Amino acid sequence: MPSLSEAFQDHPVYLHHHKHPDFNSLQQQFPESYAWTQPDSDHHHHYSDNTTTNTVPVIDFKDPNASNLIGHACKTWGVFQLVNHGIPIKLFTDIQTACLALFSLPLHQKLKAARSPDGVAGYGRARISSFFPKLMWSECFTILDSPLHLFLQLWPQEYAKYCEIVKEYEAAMKKLAAKLMCLVLASLGISKEDIKWAGPRGEFNGACAALHLNSYPSCPDPDRAMGLAAHTDSTLLTILHQNNVSGLQVLKDGEGWVALPPLAGGLVINIGDLLHILSNGLYPSVLHRVRVNRSRQRFSVAYLYGPPTNVEISPNEKLVGPGRPSLFQSVTWNEYLGKKAKHFNKALSAVRVSSSINGLFDVNEDQNNDFQVG
Ligand SMILES: C=C1C[C@]23C[C@@]1(O)CC[C@H]2[C@@]12CCC[C@@](C)(C(=O)O1)[C@H]2[C@@H]3C(=O)O
Ligand SMILES: O=C(O)CCC(=O)C(=O)O
Ligand SMILES: [Fe+2]
């Protein structure tokens, strides 16, 4: 089975035209290369958090009705917050401590574990940076399975302690993701028997995943900056832990950008593009972005969860029938990551049956690669 680390071999991303940021030296100044809007531009009106009263659903995992609630949240939002999931708080404090230790290292040290242009794992800026003319106010670190080699570079003495934290965190996320998959699929009328790689008890053992640590330093001009530009994840689902600093927003039809305030001990679960495909378009992969603020550094830990890299994902046959044509071609995760690397937010349209037959693109696709930040 090809590994996730090979996903970008044919689509290297060279970010050398912008130097790596040293945010420690940028605390006082705000270079124009990070400015997504003009000073006092009209966009400022759109910038303030939406005053909507509509909020992202919060779901109690122990609720006997959880599957229905999850189904409703996935269909209407593509995202929800999960509480009472049984993951010990200590795991969150540990992984957040690891984030702080990692991103506080001097830049030259972090660069010893830099991600290569055709690689997935390591330190750098978000891959999607290459699609934008402006820099994002963030840095990230991606881990596939074991971080041993990378952590040895970062912490020649203390690597073992941080490796252990990552190992425990990944194991807990893997279990939770499998449970969530069962509930999400059940809400679509799909059972684990319908998914070949689910395994007899729905353990989804062959699943692939990446752990993505994000740091958003405090910013001298947050209104003009962008922490992480609007994107969807290519995953089946993503499980995100944020420290107690807000910034994450999701785009809701007819509402605009809606903030997802951090809930103590809560997790954000969002649908990714592959589940959008598997659900034959019933569950939207939600467009999300991160804004930054003037005084507080924000950390987040995303567990990007997908199928074994060589498994073909296509609309489930239970969701296809007369009057309900299959909307997507079948695609493996690695193939899809390749499309994402090439087309970014137009990748879903690129695997749509209608667009490939007619050479047409979705009517709403133009907005998806838009540079607009409002
Ligand atoms: C498995 C992966 C999904 C991801 C690319 C990656 O190889 C590891 C990083 C992931 C991430 C996180 C930030 C947003 C995103 C679009 C990106 O550029 O890197 C996602 C990728 C994705 O879901 O497509
Ligand atoms: O930092 C966040 O809240 C979101 C991060 C994210 O979207 C990602 O890592 O894919
Ligand atoms: Fe994301």
Coordinates of C-alpha atoms and ligand atoms in Angstrom, one line a residue:
M1 CA 0.0 0.0 0.0
P2 CA 1.4 3.4 -0.9
S3 CA 1.9 5.5 2.2
L4 CA 0.6 9.0 2.8
S5 CA 4.2 10.3 2.6
E6 CA 4.2 9.5 -1.1
A7 CA 1.0 11.6 -1.8
F8 CA 2.8 14.7 -2.9
Q9 CA 5.7 13.2 -4.7
D10 CA 4.2 14.1 -8.1
H11 CA 3.1 17.5 -6.8
P12 CA 6.0 19.1 -4.9
V13 CA 5.2 22.5 -3.3
Y14 CA 8.1 24.9 -3.4
L15 CA 7.6 27.6 -0.9
H16 CA 11.1 29.0 -1.1
H17 CA 10.0 32.2 -2.8
H18 CA 8.9 33.3 0.7
K19 CA 11.4 32.8 3.5
H20 CA 10.3 30.9 6.5
P21 CA 8.8 33.3 9.0
D22 CA 10.5 33.9 12.3
F23 CA 7.5 35.1 14.2
N24 CA 9.6 36.0 17.2
S25 CA 11.0 38.9 15.2
L26 CA 7.7 39.9 13.7
Q27 CA 6.0 40.8 17.0
Q28 CA 6.5 44.5 16.5
Q29 CA 6.2 44.9 12.8
F30 CA 3.6 43.7 10.2
P31 CA 5.2 43.2 6.8
E32 CA 3.0 43.9 3.8
S33 CA 3.7 40.3 2.6
Y34 CA 1.2 39.2 5.4
A35 CA -1.4 41.8 4.6
W36 CA -4.5 40.3 3.1
T37 CA -6.4 43.6 2.9
Q38 CA -5.6 47.3 2.5
P39 CA -5.6 49.3 5.7
D40 CA -9.1 50.6 6.4
S41 CA -10.4 48.8 3.4
D42 CA -14.1 47.8 3.0
H43 CA -13.2 44.3 4.0
H44 CA -13.0 45.4 7.6
H45 CA -16.7 45.4 7.7
H46 CA -16.8 41.7 6.9
Y47 CA -14.0 40.9 9.2
S48 CA -15.8 41.2 12.5
D49 CA -17.2 37.9 13.7
N50 CA -20.7 37.3 12.4
T51 CA -23.4 38.4 14.8
T52 CA -25.4 35.4 13.9
T53 CA -27.3 33.6 16.6
N54 CA -27.0 30.3 14.7
T55 CA -24.2 28.3 16.3
V56 CA -22.5 25.1 15.5
P57 CA -24.2 22.1 17.2
V58 CA -22.7 20.7 20.4
I59 CA -23.2 17.0 20.7
D60 CA -22.9 14.8 23.8
F61 CA -21.3 11.6 22.8
K62 CA -23.2 9.7 25.5
D63 CA -26.5 10.9 24.3
P64 CA -28.5 7.8 23.2
N65 CA -29.7 9.8 20.2
A66 CA -26.1 10.7 19.3
S67 CA -26.2 9.1 15.8
N68 CA -29.3 11.1 14.8
L69 CA -27.9 14.3 16.2
I70 CA -24.6 13.7 14.4
G71 CA -26.4 13.0 11.2
H72 CA -28.4 16.2 11.4
A73 CA -25.3 18.3 12.2
C74 CA -23.3 16.7 9.4
K75 CA -26.1 17.4 6.9
T76 CA -26.8 21.0 7.9
W77 CA -23.3 22.1 8.9
G78 CA -20.7 19.6 8.0
V79 CA -19.2 20.2 11.5
F80 CA -20.1 19.9 15.2
Q81 CA -18.5 20.1 18.6
L82 CA -18.2 16.9 20.6
V83 CA -18.3 16.7 24.4
N84 CA -18.3 13.7 26.8
H85 CA -16.2 11.7 24.4
G86 CA -14.2 10.0 27.2
I87 CA -10.7 11.3 26.2
P88 CA -8.8 12.2 29.4
I89 CA -8.1 16.0 29.7
K90 CA -4.5 15.1 30.4
L91 CA -4.0 14.1 26.8
F92 CA -5.0 17.5 25.7
T93 CA -2.8 19.4 28.1
D94 CA 0.1 17.1 27.2
I95 CA -0.3 17.6 23.5
Q96 CA -0.7 21.4 24.0
T97 CA 2.5 21.4 26.1
A98 CA 4.2 19.7 23.2
C99 CA 3.0 22.4 20.8
L100 CA 4.2 25.1 23.0
A101 CA 7.6 23.5 23.4
L102 CA 7.9 22.8 19.7
F103 CA 6.9 26.1 18.3
S104 CA 8.9 28.0 20.9
L105 CA 12.1 26.5 19.6
P106 CA 14.4 28.9 17.8
L107 CA 13.7 28.9 14.0
H108 CA 17.0 27.4 13.1
Q109 CA 16.2 24.4 15.3
K110 CA 12.7 23.9 13.8
L111 CA 14.2 24.1 10.4
K112 CA 16.3 21.0 11.2
A113 CA 12.9 19.1 10.9
A114 CA 11.7 21.1 7.9
R115 CA 9.2 19.5 5.5
S116 CA 10.7 18.8 2.1
P117 CA 8.8 20.2 -1.0
D118 CA 7.6 16.7 -2.0
G119 CA 7.1 15.4 1.5
V120 CA 4.2 15.5 4.1
A121 CA 5.9 15.3 7.5
G122 CA 7.8 18.1 9.2
Y123 CA 7.9 21.7 10.1
G124 CA 6.8 24.5 7.7
R125 CA 4.0 26.6 6.5
A126 CA 0.6 25.3 5.4
R127 CA 0.9 23.6 2.0
I128 CA -2.0 25.7 0.8
S129 CA 0.2 28.8 1.1
S130 CA 1.3 28.2 -2.5
F131 CA -2.2 29.1 -3.8
F132 CA -2.1 32.6 -2.3
P133 CA -0.1 35.7 -3.0
K134 CA 0.0 36.6 0.7
L135 CA 1.6 34.8 3.7
M136 CA -0.4 33.3 6.5
W137 CA 0.2 34.2 10.1
S138 CA 0.9 30.6 11.2
E139 CA 3.3 27.8 11.2
C140 CA 2.7 24.0 11.4
F141 CA 4.2 20.7 12.0
T142 CA 2.8 17.5 10.3
I143 CA 3.4 14.0 11.8
L144 CA 2.8 10.7 10.1
D145 CA 2.7 7.7 12.5
S146 CA 6.0 8.1 14.5
P147 CA 7.6 11.5 14.9
L148 CA 10.8 9.8 16.1
H149 CA 13.2 11.0 13.3
L150 CA 11.9 14.5 13.4
F151 CA 11.8 14.8 17.2
L152 CA 15.4 13.6 17.4
Q153 CA 16.4 16.6 15.3
L154 CA 14.3 19.0 17.5
W155 CA 15.1 17.6 20.9
P156 CA 18.2 15.4 20.9
Q157 CA 17.7 14.9 24.7
E158 CA 14.0 15.1 25.3
Y159 CA 12.6 13.5 22.2
A160 CA 11.3 10.3 23.9
K161 CA 8.9 12.2 26.2
Y162 CA 7.3 14.1 23.2
C163 CA 7.2 10.9 21.1
E164 CA 5.2 9.2 23.9
I165 CA 2.7 12.0 24.1
V166 CA 2.1 11.9 20.3
K167 CA 1.8 8.1 20.4
E168 CA -0.9 8.2 23.1
Y169 CA -2.7 11.0 21.4
E170 CA -2.7 9.2 18.0
A171 CA -4.0 6.0 19.6
A172 CA -6.9 7.8 21.4
M173 CA -7.8 9.7 18.2
K174 CA -7.7 6.5 16.1
K175 CA -10.2 4.8 18.5
L176 CA -12.5 7.9 18.6
A177 CA -12.4 8.3 14.8
A178 CA -13.5 4.7 14.3
K179 CA -16.5 5.2 16.7
L180 CA -17.4 8.4 14.9
M181 CA -17.2 6.7 11.6
C182 CA -19.7 4.0 12.8
L183 CA -22.1 6.7 14.0
V184 CA -21.7 8.9 10.9
L185 CA -22.2 6.0 8.6
A186 CA -25.2 4.7 10.6
S187 CA -26.8 8.1 10.2
L188 CA -26.5 7.7 6.5
G189 CA -28.1 4.2 6.6
I190 CA -24.7 2.6 5.9
S191 CA -23.4 -0.2 8.1
K192 CA -19.9 -1.3 8.8
E193 CA -20.6 -4.4 6.6
D194 CA -21.0 -2.0 3.7
I195 CA -17.5 -0.7 4.0
K196 CA -15.0 -3.5 3.2
W197 CA -12.1 -2.0 5.2
A198 CA -14.2 -1.3 8.4
G199 CA -13.3 -4.7 9.8
P200 CA -15.8 -7.0 11.7
R201 CA -16.1 -4.8 14.8
G202 CA -15.8 -1.5 13.0
E203 CA -12.3 -0.8 14.2
F204 CA -11.3 0.7 10.8
N205 CA -7.8 -0.7 11.4
G206 CA -6.3 0.1 8.1
A207 CA -7.2 3.8 8.4
C208 CA -4.5 6.4 7.6
A209 CA -4.1 9.6 9.4
A210 CA -1.9 12.6 9.9
L211 CA -1.4 14.7 13.0
H212 CA -1.2 18.4 12.2
L213 CA 0.0 20.8 14.8
N214 CA -0.8 24.5 14.2
S215 CA 0.6 27.6 15.8
Y216 CA -0.9 31.1 15.3
P217 CA 1.3 33.6 17.1
S218 CA -0.3 36.9 18.4
C219 CA -0.3 39.4 15.6
P220 CA 0.3 43.2 15.6
D221 CA -2.4 43.8 12.9
P222 CA -4.9 40.9 13.2
D223 CA -7.6 42.6 11.1
R224 CA -5.4 42.5 8.0
A225 CA -3.9 39.1 8.7
M226 CA -5.1 35.5 7.9
G227 CA -4.1 32.6 10.2
L228 CA -5.1 29.8 7.8
A229 CA -7.0 30.6 4.6
A230 CA -10.4 29.0 3.8
H231 CA -10.1 25.4 2.9
T232 CA -11.8 22.0 3.2
D233 CA -9.9 19.0 4.5
S234 CA -9.4 16.1 2.1
T235 CA -10.2 13.6 4.8
L236 CA -13.1 11.4 5.7
L237 CA -13.3 13.4 9.0
T238 CA -11.0 15.6 11.0
I239 CA -10.9 15.8 14.8
L240 CA -9.6 19.1 16.1
H241 CA -8.5 20.2 19.5
Q242 CA -8.0 23.9 20.0
N243 CA -6.5 25.6 23.1
N244 CA -8.6 28.2 24.8
V245 CA -8.1 30.9 22.2
S246 CA -10.7 31.4 19.5
G247 CA -10.1 32.0 15.8
L248 CA -11.7 29.0 14.0
Q249 CA -14.6 29.9 11.7
V250 CA -16.8 27.9 9.4
L251 CA -18.7 29.1 6.4
K252 CA -22.4 28.5 6.7
D253 CA -24.8 28.8 3.7
G254 CA -26.7 32.0 4.0
E255 CA -25.0 33.1 7.2
G256 CA -21.4 33.8 6.4
W257 CA -18.5 33.0 8.7
V258 CA -19.5 31.5 12.0
A259 CA -17.1 31.3 14.9
L260 CA -16.4 28.1 16.7
P261 CA -15.5 29.1 20.2
P262 CA -13.3 26.6 22.1
L263 CA -15.2 24.5 24.6
A264 CA -13.2 23.2 27.6
G265 CA -12.5 19.5 26.9
G266 CA -14.5 19.7 23.6
L267 CA -13.4 18.5 20.2
V268 CA -14.4 19.9 16.8
I269 CA -15.4 17.2 14.3
N270 CA -15.6 18.2 10.7
I271 CA -16.5 16.3 7.5
G272 CA -13.8 16.2 4.9
D273 CA -14.0 15.8 1.1
L274 CA -13.8 12.0 1.0
L275 CA -16.9 11.7 3.2
H276 CA -18.6 14.3 1.0
I277 CA -17.9 11.9 -1.9
L278 CA -18.8 8.7 0.1
S279 CA -22.1 10.3 1.1
N280 CA -22.8 11.2 -2.5
G281 CA -22.9 14.9 -1.6
L282 CA -25.3 14.6 1.4
Y283 CA -22.7 15.7 4.0
P284 CA -20.8 18.8 3.0
S285 CA -17.1 19.1 3.7
V286 CA -17.2 22.4 5.5
L287 CA -15.1 25.4 4.4
H288 CA -13.2 26.7 7.4
R289 CA -10.5 29.3 8.1
V290 CA -8.6 30.7 11.1
R291 CA -8.3 34.3 12.2
V292 CA -5.7 35.6 14.5
N293 CA -5.7 38.1 17.4
R294 CA -3.4 40.8 18.9
S295 CA -2.6 39.3 22.3
R296 CA -2.8 35.5 22.5
Q297 CA -1.0 32.7 20.7
R298 CA -3.4 30.0 19.5
F299 CA -2.5 26.3 19.1
S300 CA -4.6 23.6 17.5
V301 CA -4.1 19.9 16.9
A302 CA -5.9 18.4 13.9
Y303 CA -6.2 14.6 13.5
L304 CA -6.7 14.2 9.7
Y305 CA -8.4 10.8 9.3
G306 CA -8.8 8.9 6.0
P307 CA -9.1 5.5 4.5
P308 CA -6.1 3.2 3.6
T309 CA -4.4 5.2 0.9
N310 CA -5.1 2.6 -1.9
V311 CA -8.8 2.1 -1.1
E312 CA -11.2 3.5 -3.8
I313 CA -13.7 5.9 -2.3
S314 CA -16.9 6.5 -4.2
P315 CA -20.6 7.3 -3.4
N316 CA -21.9 4.4 -1.4
E317 CA -24.3 2.3 -3.4
K318 CA -27.0 2.7 -0.7
L319 CA -27.1 6.4 -1.5
V320 CA -27.2 5.9 -5.3
G321 CA -30.3 4.9 -7.3
P322 CA -33.0 6.1 -9.6
G323 CA -33.2 9.9 -9.3
R324 CA -30.1 9.9 -7.2
P325 CA -27.2 9.5 -9.7
S326 CA -23.7 9.0 -8.4
L327 CA -22.1 12.4 -8.3
F328 CA -18.5 11.5 -8.0
Q329 CA -15.9 9.3 -9.7
S330 CA -14.1 6.9 -7.4
V331 CA -10.8 8.0 -6.1
T332 CA -8.1 6.9 -3.6
W333 CA -6.9 9.2 -0.8
N334 CA -3.5 9.5 -2.4
E335 CA -5.0 10.3 -5.8
Y336 CA -7.3 12.9 -4.2
L337 CA -4.4 14.5 -2.3
G338 CA -2.7 14.9 -5.7
K339 CA -5.8 16.6 -7.1
K340 CA -5.9 18.8 -4.0
A341 CA -2.3 19.8 -4.5
K342 CA -3.1 20.7 -8.1
H343 CA -6.6 22.2 -7.9
F344 CA -6.9 23.2 -4.2
N345 CA -10.5 24.1 -3.4
K346 CA -11.6 23.0 -6.9
A347 CA -10.5 19.4 -6.3
L348 CA -14.0 18.2 -5.4
S349 CA -15.3 19.6 -8.7
A350 CA -12.5 17.9 -10.5
V351 CA -13.8 14.5 -9.4
R352 CA -17.5 15.3 -10.0
V353 CA -19.1 13.2 -12.6
S354 CA -21.0 16.1 -14.2
S355 CA -17.9 18.3 -14.5
S356 CA -15.8 15.5 -16.1
I357 CA -18.6 14.6 -18.6
N358 CA -19.5 18.1 -19.6
G359 CA -16.3 19.8 -19.0
L360 CA -18.3 22.1 -16.8
F361 CA -17.6 23.2 -13.3
D362 CA -19.9 23.7 -10.4
V363 CA -21.6 27.1 -10.4
N364 CA -20.3 27.9 -6.9
E365 CA -16.8 26.7 -7.5
D366 CA -15.4 30.1 -8.4
Q367 CA -15.9 31.3 -4.9
N368 CA -13.9 28.4 -3.6
N369 CA -10.5 29.5 -4.8
D370 CA -11.2 33.1 -4.1
F371 CA -8.6 35.3 -2.6
Q372 CA -11.3 37.3 -0.8
V373 CA -10.9 37.2 2.9
G374 CA -14.0 39.1 4.0
Ligands
LIG1 C1 -3.1 14.1 5.1 C2 -3.0 15.4 4.8 C3 -4.2 16.3 4.8 C4 -3.6 17.7 4.5 C5 -2.4 17.3 3.8 C6 -1.8 16.2 4.6 O1 -0.8 15.5 3.9 C7 -1.2 16.7 5.9 C8 -1.7 18.1 6.2 C9 -3.2 18.3 5.9 C10 -3.5 19.8 5.7 C11 -3.8 20.5 7.0 C12 -4.1 22.0 6.7 C13 -5.1 22.1 5.6 C14 -4.7 21.2 4.4 C15 -5.6 21.5 3.2 C16 -3.2 21.3 4.1 O2 -2.7 22.1 3.3 O3 -2.5 20.5 4.9 C17 -4.8 19.8 4.9 C18 -4.5 18.7 3.8 C19 -5.8 18.2 3.3 O4 -6.7 17.8 4.1 O5 -6.0 18.2 2.1
LIG2 O1 -6.5 25.8 13.7 C1 -7.6 25.4 13.5 O2 -8.5 25.6 14.2 C2 -7.9 24.7 12.2 C3 -6.8 23.9 11.6 C4 -7.1 23.3 10.3 O3 -8.1 23.6 9.7 C5 -6.3 22.2 9.8 O4 -5.2 21.9 10.4 O5 -6.7 21.6 8.8
FE3 FE -8.6 22.2 8.1

